[in-house]
CSV table of C-alpha atoms in Angstrom, one decimal:
chain,number,residue,atom,x,y,z
A,283,MET,CA,6.6,20.3,-39.4
A,284,SER,CA,4.9,22.2,-36.6
A,285,SER,CA,6.8,23.7,-33.8
A,286,GLU,CA,7.2,22.1,-30.4
A,287,TRP,CA,5.3,23.6,-27.5
A,288,PRO,CA,7.8,25.6,-25.3
A,289,LEU,CA,9.2,24.1,-22.1
A,290,TRP,CA,8.2,25.4,-18.7
A,291,GLU,CA,9.8,24.8,-15.3
A,292,ILE,CA,7.3,23.9,-12.6
A,293,PHE,CA,7.4,25.0,-8.9
A,294,ILE,CA,5.0,23.8,-6.3
A,295,ARG,CA,4.3,25.0,-2.8
A,296,GLY,CA,3.5,22.0,-0.6
A,297,GLN,CA,1.0,21.7,2.1
A,298,HIS,CA,3.2,22.9,5.0
A,299,GLY,CA,3.8,26.6,4.2
A,300,LEU,CA,7.3,26.0,2.7
A,301,ASN,CA,8.8,27.7,-0.3
A,302,HIS,CA,7.8,26.8,-3.8
A,303,ARG,CA,10.1,24.0,-4.9
A,304,HIS,CA,11.2,23.0,-8.3
A,305,VAL,CA,9.5,19.6,-9.2
A,306,GLY,CA,10.2,19.2,-12.9
A,307,SER,CA,9.3,20.6,-16.3
A,308,LEU,CA,6.7,20.1,-19.0
A,309,HIS,CA,5.6,21.4,-22.4
A,310,ALA,CA,2.6,23.7,-22.9
A,311,PRO,CA,1.6,26.4,-25.4
A,312,ASP,CA,1.1,29.1,-22.8
A,313,ALA,CA,1.3,29.9,-19.1
A,314,GLU,CA,-2.4,29.1,-18.5
A,315,MET,CA,-2.1,25.6,-20.1
A,316,ALA,CA,1.2,25.1,-18.3
A,317,ILE,CA,-0.6,25.5,-14.9
A,318,ARG,CA,-3.4,23.2,-16.0
A,319,ASN,CA,-0.9,20.6,-17.2
A,320,ALA,CA,1.2,21.0,-14.0
A,321,ARG,CA,-1.8,20.3,-11.9
A,322,ASP,CA,-2.3,17.0,-13.8
A,323,VAL,CA,1.3,16.0,-14.0
A,324,TYR,CA,2.7,17.1,-10.6
A,325,THR,CA,-0.2,17.2,-8.1
A,326,ARG,CA,-2.2,14.1,-8.6
A,327,ARG,CA,-1.8,13.2,-4.9
A,328,ASN,CA,-2.4,16.5,-3.1
A,329,GLU,CA,1.2,17.5,-3.4
A,330,GLY,CA,0.5,21.2,-3.6
A,331,VAL,CA,-1.5,24.3,-2.7
A,332,SER,CA,0.1,26.6,-5.3
A,333,ILE,CA,1.8,26.4,-8.6
A,334,TRP,CA,4.4,28.6,-10.4
A,335,VAL,CA,5.3,28.1,-14.0
A,336,VAL,CA,8.3,29.8,-15.6
A,337,PRO,CA,9.4,29.5,-19.2
A,338,SER,CA,12.6,27.4,-19.1
A,339,ASN,CA,14.5,29.9,-21.3
A,340,SER,CA,13.9,32.7,-18.8
A,341,ILE,CA,16.0,31.0,-16.2
A,342,SER,CA,19.6,32.0,-15.9
A,343,ALA,CA,21.8,29.5,-14.2
A,344,SER,CA,25.3,29.6,-12.7
A,345,SER,CA,27.7,27.5,-14.7
A,346,PRO,CA,29.1,24.3,-13.2
A,347,SER,CA,32.6,25.5,-13.9
A,348,ASP,CA,31.9,28.5,-11.6
A,349,LYS,CA,31.3,26.2,-8.7
A,350,GLY,CA,34.8,27.0,-7.2
A,351,PRO,CA,34.8,30.8,-7.4
A,352,LEU,CA,31.2,31.0,-6.3
A,353,PHE,CA,31.0,28.7,-3.4
A,354,GLU,CA,34.5,28.2,-2.1
A,355,PRO,CA,34.7,31.6,-0.3
A,356,ALA,CA,32.0,30.3,2.1
A,357,ASN,CA,34.2,27.3,3.1
A,358,SER,CA,36.8,29.4,4.9
A,359,LYS,CA,34.3,31.4,7.0
A,360,VAL,CA,33.6,28.8,9.7
A,361,TYR,CA,32.9,31.6,12.2
A,362,ARG,CA,29.5,32.1,10.4
A,363,HIS,CA,28.3,29.0,12.2
A,364,PRO,CA,27.2,29.2,15.8
A,365,THR,CA,29.2,26.0,16.6
A,366,PHE,CA,32.4,28.0,16.0
A,367,PHE,CA,32.1,29.7,19.4
A,368,ASP,CA,32.6,27.9,22.7
A,369,ILE,CA,30.1,29.1,25.3
A,370,PRO,CA,30.7,28.0,28.9
A,371,GLU,CA,28.2,25.4,30.1
A,372,GLU,CA,27.0,27.5,33.1
A,373,ILE,CA,25.7,30.1,30.6
A,374,GLY,CA,23.1,27.6,29.5
A,375,HIS,CA,21.2,27.7,26.2
A,376,MET,CA,22.3,30.5,23.8
B,1336,MET,CA,13.7,-3.1,-17.5
B,1337,TYR,CA,11.2,-1.0,-19.0
B,1338,ALA,CA,14.5,-0.6,-20.8
B,1339,GLN,CA,15.8,-3.8,-22.3
B,1340,LEU,CA,18.8,-4.4,-24.5
B,1341,VAL,CA,20.0,-0.7,-24.2
B,1342,LYS,CA,23.1,-0.5,-26.2
B,1343,SER,CA,25.9,1.0,-24.2
B,1344,GLU,CA,28.7,3.0,-25.8
B,1345,GLY,CA,32.1,1.4,-25.4
B,1346,SER,CA,33.8,0.4,-22.2
B,1347,LYS,CA,37.2,1.8,-21.2
B,1348,SER,CA,39.6,0.6,-18.6
B,1349,ARG,CA,41.0,3.2,-16.2
B,1350,GLU,CA,44.3,3.2,-18.0
B,1351,GLU,CA,42.6,4.1,-21.3
B,1352,MET,CA,40.6,7.0,-19.9
B,1353,THR,CA,41.5,10.6,-20.5
B,1354,PRO,CA,42.1,12.6,-17.2
B,1355,GLN,CA,38.6,14.2,-17.7
B,1356,GLU,CA,36.9,10.8,-18.1
B,1357,LEU,CA,38.8,9.5,-15.1
B,1358,ALA,CA,37.7,12.4,-13.0
B,1359,PHE,CA,34.1,11.8,-14.1
B,1360,GLN,CA,34.2,8.1,-13.2
B,1361,GLU,CA,35.7,9.0,-9.8
B,1362,ARG,CA,32.8,11.3,-9.2
B,1363,ILE,CA,30.3,8.5,-9.9
B,1364,ASP,CA,32.3,6.1,-7.8
B,1365,ARG,CA,32.1,8.6,-4.9
B,1366,GLY,CA,28.3,8.5,-5.3
B,1367,GLU,CA,28.0,12.1,-6.6
B,1368,LYS,CA,25.1,13.0,-8.9
B,1369,ILE,CA,25.8,14.2,-12.4
B,1370,GLU,CA,23.7,17.2,-13.4
B,1371,PRO,CA,22.6,18.4,-16.8
B,1372,LYS,CA,25.1,21.1,-17.7
B,1373,GLU,CA,28.1,19.3,-16.3
B,1374,TRP,CA,30.7,17.7,-18.5
B,1375,MET,CA,30.0,14.0,-19.3
B,1376,PRO,CA,31.4,11.5,-21.8
B,1377,GLU,CA,29.4,11.4,-25.0
B,1378,GLY,CA,28.8,7.7,-24.5
B,1379,TYR,CA,27.2,8.3,-21.1
B,1380,ARG,CA,24.9,11.0,-22.6
B,1381,LYS,CA,23.9,8.8,-25.5
B,1382,THR,CA,23.3,5.7,-23.5
B,1383,LEU,CA,21.2,7.6,-21.0
B,1384,ILE,CA,19.1,9.2,-23.7
B,1385,ARG,CA,18.5,5.7,-25.2
B,1386,GLN,CA,17.6,4.2,-21.8
B,1387,MET,CA,15.5,7.0,-20.5
B,1388,GLY,CA,13.8,7.4,-23.9
B,1389,GLN,CA,13.0,3.7,-23.9
B,1390,HIS,CA,11.7,3.9,-20.4
B,1391,ALA,CA,9.5,6.9,-21.2
B,1392,HIS,CA,8.1,5.2,-24.3
B,1393,SER,CA,7.3,2.1,-22.2
B,1394,GLU,CA,5.2,4.2,-19.8
B,1395,ILE,CA,3.3,5.8,-22.7
B,1396,VAL,CA,2.7,2.6,-24.7
B,1397,GLY,CA,2.0,0.8,-21.5
B,1398,GLN,CA,-1.2,2.8,-21.2
B,1399,LEU,CA,-2.7,0.9,-24.2
B,1400,PRO,CA,-3.1,-2.6,-22.8
B,1401,GLU,CA,-4.9,-1.3,-19.7
B,1402,GLY,CA,-6.7,1.5,-21.5
B,1403,ASN,CA,-8.3,-1.3,-23.4
B,1404,TRP,CA,-10.4,-2.2,-20.2
B,1405,ILE,CA,-11.4,1.2,-18.9
B,1406,THR,CA,-14.8,1.1,-20.6
B,1407,ARG,CA,-15.4,-2.5,-19.5
B,1408,ALA,CA,-14.3,-2.4,-15.9
B,1409,PRO,CA,-16.7,-4.4,-13.8
B,1410,THR,CA,-17.7,-1.7,-11.4
B,1411,LEU,CA,-17.5,2.1,-11.3
B,1412,GLU,CA,-14.9,1.9,-8.5
B,1413,ARG,CA,-12.7,-0.4,-10.5
B,1414,LYS,CA,-13.1,1.9,-13.5
B,1415,ALA,CA,-12.0,5.0,-11.5
B,1416,ILE,CA,-9.0,3.1,-10.1
B,1417,LEU,CA,-7.9,1.9,-13.5
B,1418,LEU,CA,-8.3,5.4,-14.9
B,1419,ALA,CA,-6.1,6.8,-12.1
B,1420,LYS,CA,-3.5,4.1,-12.8
B,1421,VAL,CA,-3.4,4.7,-16.5
B,1422,GLN,CA,-3.2,8.5,-15.9
B,1423,ASP,CA,-0.2,7.8,-13.6
B,1424,GLU,CA,1.5,6.0,-16.4
B,1425,ALA,CA,1.1,9.1,-18.6
B,1426,GLY,CA,2.6,11.2,-15.8
B,1427,HIS,CA,5.5,8.7,-15.5
B,1428,GLY,CA,6.2,9.0,-19.2
B,1429,LEU,CA,6.2,12.8,-18.9
B,1430,TYR,CA,8.6,12.9,-15.9
B,1431,LEU,CA,11.0,10.7,-17.9
B,1432,TYR,CA,10.7,12.6,-21.2
B,1433,SER,CA,11.5,15.9,-19.3
B,1434,ALA,CA,14.5,14.2,-17.6
B,1435,ALA,CA,15.8,12.9,-21.0
B,1436,GLU,CA,15.4,16.4,-22.5
B,1437,THR,CA,17.9,17.8,-20.1
B,1438,LEU,CA,20.5,15.8,-22.1
B,1439,GLY,CA,19.9,17.9,-25.2
B,1440,VAL,CA,17.4,15.8,-27.1
B,1441,THR,CA,14.0,17.3,-27.9
B,1442,ARG,CA,10.6,15.8,-27.2
B,1443,ASP,CA,9.8,15.7,-30.9
B,1444,GLU,CA,13.0,13.8,-31.7
B,1445,LEU,CA,12.1,11.2,-29.1
B,1446,MET,CA,8.6,10.8,-30.5
B,1447,GLU,CA,10.0,10.6,-34.0
B,1448,LYS,CA,12.4,7.8,-32.9
B,1449,LEU,CA,9.6,5.9,-31.3
B,1450,HIS,CA,7.3,6.2,-34.3
B,1451,SER,CA,10.0,5.2,-36.8
B,1452,GLY,CA,11.0,2.2,-34.7
B,1453,ASN,CA,14.5,3.5,-33.9
B,1454,MET,CA,13.7,3.5,-30.2
B,1455,LYS,CA,12.0,0.6,-28.5
B,1456,TYR,CA,9.7,0.2,-25.6
B,1457,SER,CA,9.4,-2.8,-23.3
B,1458,SER,CA,8.5,-6.1,-24.9
B,1459,ILE,CA,5.8,-6.7,-22.3
B,1460,PHE,CA,3.3,-4.2,-23.9
B,1461,ASN,CA,3.2,-6.2,-27.1
B,1462,TYR,CA,1.0,-8.9,-25.5
B,1463,PRO,CA,-2.8,-8.6,-25.6
B,1464,THR,CA,-5.0,-8.1,-22.5
B,1465,LEU,CA,-7.8,-10.6,-23.2
B,1466,THR,CA,-9.9,-10.6,-20.0
B,1467,TRP,CA,-10.5,-8.5,-16.9
B,1468,ALA,CA,-8.1,-10.8,-14.9
B,1469,ASP,CA,-5.3,-9.5,-17.1
B,1470,MET,CA,-5.7,-6.1,-15.4
B,1471,GLY,CA,-4.9,-8.0,-12.2
B,1472,ALA,CA,-2.0,-9.9,-13.7
B,1473,VAL,CA,-0.5,-6.7,-15.3
B,1474,GLY,CA,-0.6,-4.7,-12.1
B,1475,TRP,CA,0.7,-7.6,-10.0
B,1476,LEU,CA,3.4,-8.9,-12.3
B,1477,VAL,CA,4.3,-6.2,-14.8
B,1478,ASP,CA,4.2,-3.3,-12.3
B,1479,GLY,CA,5.8,-5.7,-9.7
B,1480,ALA,CA,8.7,-6.4,-12.1
B,1481,ALA,CA,9.0,-2.7,-13.0
B,1482,ILE,CA,9.3,-1.8,-9.3
B,1483,MET,CA,12.1,-4.4,-8.8
B,1484,ASN,CA,14.1,-2.4,-11.4
B,1485,GLN,CA,13.0,1.1,-10.5
B,1486,VAL,CA,13.7,1.0,-6.8
B,1487,PRO,CA,17.5,0.7,-7.3
B,1488,LEU,CA,17.4,3.2,-10.1
B,1489,GLN,CA,16.5,5.9,-7.6
B,1490,ARG,CA,20.2,5.8,-6.8
B,1491,THR,CA,21.3,6.2,-10.4
B,1492,SER,CA,24.1,8.7,-11.1
B,1493,TYR,CA,22.2,11.1,-13.3
B,1494,GLY,CA,20.4,13.6,-11.1
B,1495,PRO,CA,17.2,14.2,-13.2
B,1496,TYR,CA,16.8,10.5,-13.9
B,1497,SER,CA,17.2,9.7,-10.2
B,1498,ARG,CA,14.6,12.4,-9.2
B,1499,ALA,CA,12.1,11.1,-11.8
B,1500,MET,CA,12.6,7.6,-10.4
B,1501,ILE,CA,11.9,8.7,-6.9
B,1502,ARG,CA,8.6,10.3,-7.9
B,1503,ILE,CA,7.7,7.2,-9.9
B,1504,CYS,CA,8.5,4.8,-7.2
B,1505,LYS,CA,6.3,6.7,-4.7
B,1506,GLU,CA,3.3,6.2,-7.0
B,1507,GLU,CA,4.1,2.7,-8.4
B,1508,SER,CA,3.2,0.6,-5.4
B,1509,PHE,CA,-0.4,1.6,-5.7
B,1510,HIS,CA,-0.3,0.0,-9.1
B,1511,GLN,CA,1.0,-3.3,-8.0
B,1512,ARG,CA,-1.4,-3.4,-5.0
B,1513,GLN,CA,-4.5,-2.6,-7.2
B,1514,GLY,CA,-3.4,-5.5,-9.5
B,1515,TYR,CA,-3.0,-8.0,-6.6
B,1516,ASP,CA,-6.3,-6.8,-5.2
B,1517,ILE,CA,-8.0,-7.7,-8.5
B,1518,MET,CA,-6.3,-11.1,-8.4
B,1519,MET,CA,-7.5,-11.7,-4.8
B,1520,LYS,CA,-11.1,-10.9,-5.7
B,1521,MET,CA,-11.0,-13.2,-8.7
B,1522,CYS,CA,-9.4,-16.0,-6.8
B,1523,ALA,CA,-12.0,-15.8,-4.0
B,1524,GLY,CA,-14.8,-15.7,-6.6
B,1525,SER,CA,-16.5,-18.4,-8.7
B,1526,PRO,CA,-14.5,-21.3,-10.2
B,1527,GLU,CA,-14.8,-19.6,-13.6
B,1528,GLN,CA,-13.3,-16.4,-12.1
B,1529,LYS,CA,-10.4,-18.3,-10.5
B,1530,ALA,CA,-9.8,-20.0,-13.8
B,1531,MET,CA,-9.6,-16.6,-15.5
B,1532,ALA,CA,-7.0,-15.5,-12.9
B,1533,GLN,CA,-5.0,-18.7,-13.5
B,1534,ASP,CA,-5.1,-18.2,-17.3
B,1535,ALA,CA,-3.9,-14.6,-16.9
B,1536,LEU,CA,-1.0,-15.8,-14.8
B,1537,ASN,CA,-0.2,-18.5,-17.4
B,1538,ARG,CA,0.0,-15.9,-20.1
B,1539,PHE,CA,1.9,-13.2,-18.3
B,1540,TRP,CA,4.4,-15.2,-16.3
B,1541,TYR,CA,7.1,-15.6,-18.9
B,1542,PRO,CA,6.6,-12.3,-20.6
B,1543,ALA,CA,7.1,-10.7,-17.2
B,1544,LEU,CA,10.3,-12.7,-16.7
B,1545,MET,CA,11.5,-11.4,-20.1
B,1546,MET,CA,11.1,-7.8,-18.9
B,1547,PHE,CA,14.4,-8.0,-17.1
B,1548,GLY,CA,16.2,-8.6,-20.4
B,1549,PRO,CA,18.4,-11.5,-21.6
B,1550,SER,CA,20.4,-13.7,-19.3
B,1551,ASP,CA,23.6,-12.1,-18.0
B,1552,LYS,CA,25.8,-14.4,-20.1
B,1553,ASP,CA,24.2,-12.9,-23.2
B,1554,SER,CA,23.8,-9.3,-21.9
B,1555,VAL,CA,26.6,-7.5,-23.7
B,1556,HIS,CA,26.0,-3.9,-22.6
B,1557,SER,CA,25.9,-4.3,-18.8
B,1558,ALA,CA,29.4,-3.7,-17.7
B,1559,GLN,CA,29.8,0.0,-18.9
B,1560,SER,CA,26.2,0.9,-17.8
B,1561,MET,CA,26.9,-0.6,-14.3
B,1562,ALA,CA,30.2,1.4,-14.0
B,1563,TRP,CA,28.3,4.5,-14.9
B,1564,LYS,CA,25.5,3.6,-12.4
B,1565,ILE,CA,22.8,3.9,-14.9
B,1566,LYS,CA,22.2,0.2,-14.4
B,1567,MET,CA,22.3,-0.9,-10.8
B,1568,ASN,CA,21.8,-4.7,-10.9
B,1569,THR,CA,22.3,-7.4,-13.5
B,1570,ASN,CA,19.3,-8.8,-15.4
B,1571,ASP,CA,19.6,-12.2,-13.7
B,1572,GLU,CA,19.9,-10.7,-10.2
B,1573,LEU,CA,16.6,-8.8,-10.6
B,1574,ARG,CA,14.8,-11.7,-12.3
B,1575,GLN,CA,15.8,-14.0,-9.3
B,1576,LYS,CA,14.6,-11.4,-6.9
B,1577,PHE,CA,11.3,-11.1,-8.7
B,1578,VAL,CA,10.7,-14.8,-8.8
B,1579,ASP,CA,11.5,-15.2,-5.1
B,1580,GLN,CA,9.1,-12.4,-4.2
B,1581,THR,CA,6.3,-13.5,-6.5
B,1582,VAL,CA,6.0,-17.2,-6.0
B,1583,PRO,CA,4.7,-17.0,-2.4
B,1584,GLN,CA,2.2,-14.3,-3.6
B,1585,ALA,CA,0.9,-16.8,-6.2
B,1586,LYS,CA,0.7,-19.5,-3.5
B,1587,TYR,CA,-1.4,-17.2,-1.3
B,1588,LEU,CA,-3.8,-16.8,-4.2
B,1589,GLY,CA,-4.0,-20.5,-4.7
B,1590,LEU,CA,-2.6,-20.2,-8.2
B,1591,THR,CA,0.0,-22.3,-9.9
B,1592,VAL,CA,3.1,-20.7,-11.5
B,1593,PRO,CA,3.3,-22.3,-15.0
B,1594,ASP,CA,6.7,-23.8,-14.5
B,1595,ASP,CA,7.3,-27.5,-13.8
B,1596,ASN,CA,10.9,-26.8,-12.9
B,1597,LEU,CA,10.1,-24.3,-10.2
B,1598,VAL,CA,11.7,-25.6,-7.0
B,1599,TRP,CA,13.1,-24.0,-3.8
B,1600,ASN,CA,16.9,-24.2,-3.7
B,1601,GLU,CA,18.0,-24.2,-0.1
B,1602,GLU,CA,21.6,-23.7,-1.0
B,1603,LYS,CA,21.2,-20.5,-2.9
B,1604,GLY,CA,18.2,-19.3,-0.8
B,1605,GLY,CA,16.1,-18.8,-3.8
B,1606,TYR,CA,14.0,-20.6,-6.4
B,1607,ASP,CA,15.3,-22.5,-9.4
B,1608,PHE,CA,13.1,-21.7,-12.4
B,1609,SER,CA,12.8,-22.1,-16.1
B,1610,GLU,CA,14.1,-19.4,-18.3
B,1611,PRO,CA,11.6,-17.8,-20.7
B,1612,ASP,CA,11.8,-18.7,-24.4
B,1613,TRP,CA,14.4,-16.2,-25.5
B,1614,SER,CA,13.7,-16.7,-29.2
B,1615,GLU,CA,10.2,-15.3,-28.5
B,1616,PHE,CA,11.7,-12.4,-26.6
B,1617,PHE,CA,14.0,-11.4,-29.6
B,1618,ALA,CA,11.1,-11.9,-32.0
B,1619,VAL,CA,8.9,-9.5,-29.9
B,1620,ILE,CA,11.7,-7.0,-29.6
B,1621,ALA,CA,12.3,-7.2,-33.4
B,1622,GLY,CA,8.6,-6.1,-33.9
B,1623,ASN,CA,7.0,-9.5,-34.4
B,1624,GLY,CA,5.0,-9.9,-31.1
B,1625,PRO,CA,1.3,-10.4,-31.1
B,1626,CYS,CA,0.5,-6.6,-30.7
B,1627,ASN,CA,3.5,-4.7,-32.0
B,1628,ALA,CA,1.8,-3.3,-35.0
B,1629,GLU,CA,-1.4,-2.4,-33.1
B,1630,ARG,CA,0.5,-0.6,-30.3
B,1631,LEU,CA,2.8,1.4,-32.5
B,1632,GLY,CA,-0.1,2.1,-34.9
B,1633,ALA,CA,-2.2,3.5,-32.0
B,1634,ARG,CA,0.7,5.8,-30.9
B,1635,ILE,CA,1.3,7.1,-34.4
B,1636,LYS,CA,-2.4,7.7,-35.0
B,1637,ALA,CA,-2.7,9.6,-31.7
B,1638,TRP,CA,0.3,11.8,-32.6
B,1639,ASP,CA,-1.0,12.5,-36.2
B,1640,ASP,CA,-4.6,13.0,-35.2
B,1641,GLY,CA,-3.4,15.4,-32.4
B,1642,ALA,CA,-1.3,17.6,-34.7
B,1643,TRP,CA,-4.1,20.1,-35.5
B,1644,PHE,CA,-4.8,20.5,-31.8
B,1645,ARG,CA,-1.2,21.1,-30.8
B,1646,ASP,CA,-0.8,23.6,-33.7
B,1647,GLY,CA,-4.1,25.2,-32.8
B,1648,LEU,CA,-3.2,25.9,-29.2
B,1649,MET,CA,0.2,27.1,-30.3
B,1650,ALA,CA,-1.3,29.5,-32.8
B,1651,HIS,CA,-3.7,30.8,-30.2
B,1652,ALA,CA,-0.9,31.3,-27.7
B,1653,GLU,CA,1.1,33.3,-30.2
B,1654,LYS,CA,-1.8,35.4,-31.2
B,1655,ALA,CA,-2.7,36.2,-27.6
B,1656,ALA,CA,0.9,37.1,-26.9
B,1657,SER,CA,1.1,39.5,-29.8
B,1658,ARG,CA,-2.2,41.1,-28.9
B,1659,ARG,CA,-0.8,41.7,-25.3
B,1660,ILE,CA,2.3,43.3,-26.8
B,1661,ALA,CA,0.2,45.5,-29.1
B,1662,ALA,CA,-1.9,46.6,-26.1
B,1663,GLU,CA,1.1,47.7,-24.0
């Protein structure tokens, strides 16, 4: 039985100068073919101006069970948001 | 609905659930999305693989009845449109296979299960496409029925499935419109062309109704799948919605829906209509439809004939990689 083509994660930069964004994955033998396939699978309607392909097994991800320790510390730091501070109305826009 | 008769794994009352299962159900009830690496009940995972696999297979096998007409499209423009549509179906299959793979099944396993008959695809693709008007009827009715099911599935609880459905729905309405456009052209054409359109509607009406799966009273797997939000509406709800939407469209074309019992029911605010012949449905699902052997045969042949190509590209990639390492 022959081996399956490796899995690649596909990132596309849209028209409007935003970051590359993850759009999905696909199988391809190598990076060049992954880009060609990504063009056909994920940009049939002008969705992008640039493609990144990354072997799926090269991505390290945070574990769902770390959600608490990783993200909770930010919850208690409300002073990081501008709305935490009351600025008198006569000061105007700040 | 591209997924029919998907067997769901067991159904538990809240009292029977373990604390972990209960917490999972509560996340779904709150409308949270479940993501690949998070804990999920084994039944949820298995049912989803079955449903998404069947959905993906339907997209891929669904290319065959329309692919049949690409070389015989009446104009270059129609040919280009049909090609684009069939290419979209391939893309939809690929989105769904990738989404299913996040649940720990490999692409090759899914393919093997399709080829061995262990996984199904929608019954609708086992009917032949005999005339050009069938391209109109398939786009209008089959893609129309698919949209009816796929729009609510954008809200399904499994993140990768939901995101695949959002992409698919964005592209799908082009499919239905191009089908209806073919029907409009044919119905405004010669009497022979209009007769072809009527004939296509006659042949595809009931198979399209079957796409929603058996009647709710015979649909044994719905409750658990609905609790898990991997099925959003019952089969009969969607079928009713489809009929109510489609009948006026047929009237506009000047075509007759092949159902003597079709009548507007003021009280329920929808049409009363005849159910399809469910014995035919079960026969087609069991592999005895007009084109089952041909469709599956075409898929297996494509897979087998492509093996040398897949292996060749892989061998080339490995060789190139080792040459790069040697050069460094």
